[in-house]
Coordinates of C-alpha atoms in Angstrom, one line a residue:
Chain A
A1 CA 0.0 0.0 0.0
Q2 CA 1.2 3.5 -0.7
S3 CA 2.0 6.0 2.0
V4 CA 2.9 9.7 2.0
S5 CA 5.2 11.5 4.4
Q6 CA 5.3 15.2 5.1
H7 CA 8.1 15.9 7.5
N8 CA 7.4 19.5 8.2
H9 CA 4.4 19.8 10.4
H10 CA 4.5 23.5 11.0
V11 CA 6.5 26.1 9.1
I12 CA 6.7 29.8 10.0
L13 CA 8.1 32.2 7.4
S14 CA 8.3 35.9 6.9
E15 CA 6.8 37.5 3.8
A16 CA 9.1 37.3 0.8
A17 CA 10.9 34.3 2.1
S18 CA 11.3 31.2 -0.1
L19 CA 9.3 28.1 0.7
E20 CA 9.9 24.4 0.2
L21 CA 7.7 21.8 1.7
G22 CA 8.8 18.2 1.6
C23 CA 6.7 15.3 0.4
N24 CA 7.9 11.7 0.1
Y25 CA 5.9 8.7 -1.0
S26 CA 6.3 5.0 -0.9
Y27 CA 5.0 3.2 -3.9
G28 CA 6.9 1.1 -6.4
G29 CA 5.0 1.8 -9.5
T30 CA 3.8 4.8 -11.6
V31 CA 2.2 7.4 -9.4
N32 CA 0.1 10.5 -9.8
L33 CA 0.9 13.2 -7.4
F34 CA -1.1 16.2 -6.0
W35 CA -0.8 19.1 -3.7
Y36 CA -3.9 20.4 -2.0
V37 CA -4.3 23.5 0.1
Q38 CA -6.7 24.4 2.8
Y39 CA -7.0 28.1 3.6
P40 CA -8.4 29.0 7.0
G41 CA -12.1 28.4 7.0
Q42 CA -12.2 27.0 3.5
H43 CA -12.4 23.6 1.9
L44 CA -9.5 21.7 0.5
Q45 CA -8.7 22.6 -3.0
L46 CA -6.3 21.4 -5.7
L47 CA -3.0 23.4 -5.9
L48 CA -1.3 21.4 -8.6
K49 CA -0.9 17.9 -10.0
Y50 CA 1.6 15.7 -11.8
F51 CA 0.7 12.8 -14.1
S52 CA 3.4 12.6 -16.6
G53 CA 5.8 14.6 -18.8
D54 CA 7.8 17.5 -17.4
P55 CA 8.6 16.7 -13.8
L56 CA 8.4 20.4 -12.9
V57 CA 4.8 21.4 -12.6
K58 CA 3.3 24.8 -12.0
G59 CA 0.2 25.4 -10.1
I60 CA -1.9 28.3 -9.0
K61 CA -0.6 31.4 -7.1
G62 CA 3.0 30.9 -8.2
F63 CA 3.5 27.5 -6.6
E64 CA 5.4 24.8 -8.3
A65 CA 6.5 21.2 -7.5
E66 CA 9.2 18.9 -8.8
F67 CA 8.8 15.2 -9.1
I68 CA 12.1 13.4 -8.5
K69 CA 11.4 9.7 -9.2
S70 CA 14.7 8.5 -7.8
K71 CA 14.0 10.2 -4.5
F72 CA 10.3 9.3 -4.4
S73 CA 9.7 13.0 -3.7
F74 CA 7.3 15.7 -4.8
N75 CA 8.4 18.9 -3.0
L76 CA 6.3 22.0 -3.2
R77 CA 8.1 25.4 -3.7
K78 CA 7.4 29.1 -4.0
P79 CA 10.1 31.7 -4.4
S80 CA 8.5 34.4 -2.4
V81 CA 5.6 33.7 0.0
Q82 CA 2.8 36.1 0.9
W83 CA 0.7 36.5 4.0
S84 CA -2.2 35.1 2.0
D85 CA -0.3 31.8 1.6
T86 CA -1.0 31.0 5.2
A87 CA -2.8 27.7 5.0
E88 CA -2.4 23.9 5.5
Y89 CA -0.8 22.0 2.6
F90 CA -1.4 18.4 1.9
C91 CA 0.5 16.1 -0.5
A92 CA -1.4 13.2 -2.0
V93 CA -0.7 10.2 -4.2
N94 CA -2.6 7.7 -6.2
P95 CA -1.3 4.9 -8.2
G96 CA -1.1 5.5 -11.9
L97 CA -3.0 2.4 -12.8
S98 CA -5.1 2.5 -15.9
G99 CA -8.8 2.1 -15.3
G100 CA -10.5 1.0 -12.1
Y101 CA -10.3 2.5 -8.7
Q102 CA -7.2 4.1 -7.3
K103 CA -7.1 5.0 -3.6
V104 CA -5.9 8.5 -2.9
T105 CA -3.6 8.7 0.1
F106 CA -2.8 11.9 1.8
G107 CA 0.1 13.1 4.0
T108 CA -0.5 14.5 7.5
G109 CA -0.3 18.0 6.2
T110 CA 2.0 21.0 6.8
K111 CA 0.7 24.2 8.4
L112 CA 2.3 27.2 6.9
Q113 CA 2.2 30.5 8.8
V114 CA 3.5 33.6 7.0
I115 CA 4.3 36.6 9.1
P116 CA 3.7 40.0 7.6
Chain B
G1 CA -21.6 25.7 -10.2
A2 CA -22.5 24.1 -6.9
G3 CA -19.7 22.3 -5.1
V4 CA -19.8 19.4 -2.7
S5 CA -22.2 20.1 0.1
Q6 CA -22.0 18.6 3.6
S7 CA -24.4 18.8 6.4
P8 CA -24.5 19.6 9.2
S9 CA -21.4 21.8 9.3
N10 CA -21.1 21.2 13.1
K11 CA -22.5 18.5 15.3
V12 CA -22.2 18.1 19.0
T13 CA -23.4 14.8 20.4
E14 CA -23.2 12.9 23.6
K15 CA -21.2 9.8 23.9
G16 CA -23.2 6.8 23.0
K17 CA -25.6 8.5 20.6
D18 CA -25.8 7.8 16.9
V19 CA -25.1 10.5 14.3
E20 CA -25.7 10.8 10.6
L21 CA -23.5 12.9 8.3
R22 CA -24.7 13.8 4.8
C23 CA -22.8 14.5 1.6
D24 CA -24.2 15.9 -1.6
P25 CA -21.6 15.5 -4.3
I26 CA -21.2 17.6 -7.4
S27 CA -23.9 16.5 -10.0
G28 CA -22.6 13.9 -12.3
H29 CA -19.6 12.9 -10.2
T30 CA -19.6 9.1 -10.0
A31 CA -16.8 8.7 -7.4
L32 CA -17.4 9.7 -3.8
Y33 CA -14.9 9.5 -0.9
W34 CA -15.2 10.0 2.9
Y35 CA -12.1 11.1 4.9
R36 CA -11.6 11.9 8.5
Q37 CA -9.4 14.8 9.5
S38 CA -8.1 14.8 13.1
L39 CA -5.6 17.1 14.6
G40 CA -2.1 16.0 13.6
Q41 CA -3.4 13.0 11.7
G42 CA -3.9 14.4 8.3
L43 CA -6.6 12.9 6.1
E44 CA -7.6 9.4 7.0
F45 CA -9.4 7.5 4.3
L46 CA -12.7 5.9 5.4
I47 CA -14.6 4.7 2.4
Y48 CA -15.0 5.1 -1.3
F49 CA -18.1 4.8 -3.5
Q50 CA -18.3 4.2 -7.3
G51 CA -21.9 4.8 -8.1
N52 CA -23.9 3.2 -5.3
S53 CA -21.4 0.5 -4.5
A54 CA -18.6 0.7 -2.1
P55 CA -15.7 -1.3 -3.4
D56 CA -13.3 0.0 -0.7
K57 CA -14.5 0.1 2.9
S58 CA -11.0 -0.7 4.2
G59 CA -10.7 2.6 6.1
L60 CA -13.8 2.3 8.3
P61 CA -12.3 2.2 11.9
S62 CA -14.9 -0.1 13.4
D63 CA -18.2 -1.7 12.8
R64 CA -19.9 1.3 14.4
F65 CA -19.2 3.1 11.2
S66 CA -21.2 2.6 8.0
A67 CA -22.0 4.5 4.9
E68 CA -24.4 4.3 2.0
R69 CA -25.0 6.1 -1.2
T70 CA -28.4 6.2 -3.0
G71 CA -29.2 7.0 -6.6
G72 CA -25.5 7.5 -7.3
S73 CA -25.7 10.8 -5.6
V74 CA -26.2 11.6 -1.9
S75 CA -24.2 9.7 0.7
T76 CA -24.7 9.3 4.4
L77 CA -22.0 8.3 6.9
T78 CA -23.5 6.9 10.1
I79 CA -21.6 6.5 13.3
Q80 CA -23.4 4.4 16.0
R81 CA -22.7 4.6 19.7
T82 CA -20.3 7.5 19.3
Q83 CA -17.1 7.6 21.3
Q84 CA -15.0 10.6 22.2
E85 CA -12.2 9.4 19.8
D86 CA -14.7 9.9 16.9
S87 CA -14.4 13.6 17.4
A88 CA -12.9 15.0 14.1
V89 CA -13.8 16.8 10.9
Y90 CA -15.4 14.4 8.4
L91 CA -14.7 15.4 4.8
C92 CA -16.5 14.2 1.7
A93 CA -15.0 14.5 -1.7
S94 CA -16.3 13.7 -5.2
S95 CA -14.6 13.1 -8.5
P96 CA -16.0 12.8 -12.0
S97 CA -14.5 9.4 -12.4
T98 CA -12.1 7.0 -10.9
G99 CA -9.5 7.9 -13.4
H100 CA -6.1 8.4 -12.0
N101 CA -5.9 12.0 -13.2
S102 CA -9.2 13.2 -11.6
P103 CA -8.6 15.4 -8.7
L104 CA -10.9 15.4 -5.7
H105 CA -13.4 18.1 -5.0
F106 CA -13.9 18.5 -1.3
G107 CA -16.8 19.8 0.8
N108 CA -16.4 22.0 3.8
G109 CA -16.7 19.1 6.2
T110 CA -18.7 18.3 9.3
R111 CA -17.0 19.0 12.6
L112 CA -18.2 16.3 15.0
T113 CA -17.6 16.8 18.7
V114 CA -18.5 13.9 21.0
T115 CA -18.9 15.0 24.6

């Protein structure tokens, strides 16, 4: 069964600082990778996703993530954070199997607090 | 358009009582998922529906938990004889298909507090 690890549970940054949130997964086959974000008082929403092709994917609000297959990682980055990026970030994986049901597994989340 | 709707948004119940949580997915979405979000635990998978059937119930924590989906639309998660450890936010998500590239669309969740 697949699993997802997010090692940073709580990150505090000042505005304009650079951000990198770690995500590692365990699954031997092809995977599809997601980052979801939950802003305070709002529902979880998709930030970006990787299925195939260019391992560097860009999402909304200036976020990007890089899939490194050899490291089983899909770290989230942003060059310069804003106060409005304060939220909880979840990495998720599902097996890249064709057809049928794929279970989506989430990490434990990273709370990001950006100080103005 | 309308997103995933969950009700109630908050539920406080006494230990030992039964509760029902409702999820109304996005129209036309065939896949429906229930997750539980507890402090420091991330999102814990509970159950998945494809149409009205539940091919994966592996995440239900005990036989006190059950879920059904009728008409390929609304789903109800029932917790019988609630315990304090059931306190959490219960999230519902739907997806247009089970395809591996279909992201999940989440509701706002139901915050359950068992006193």
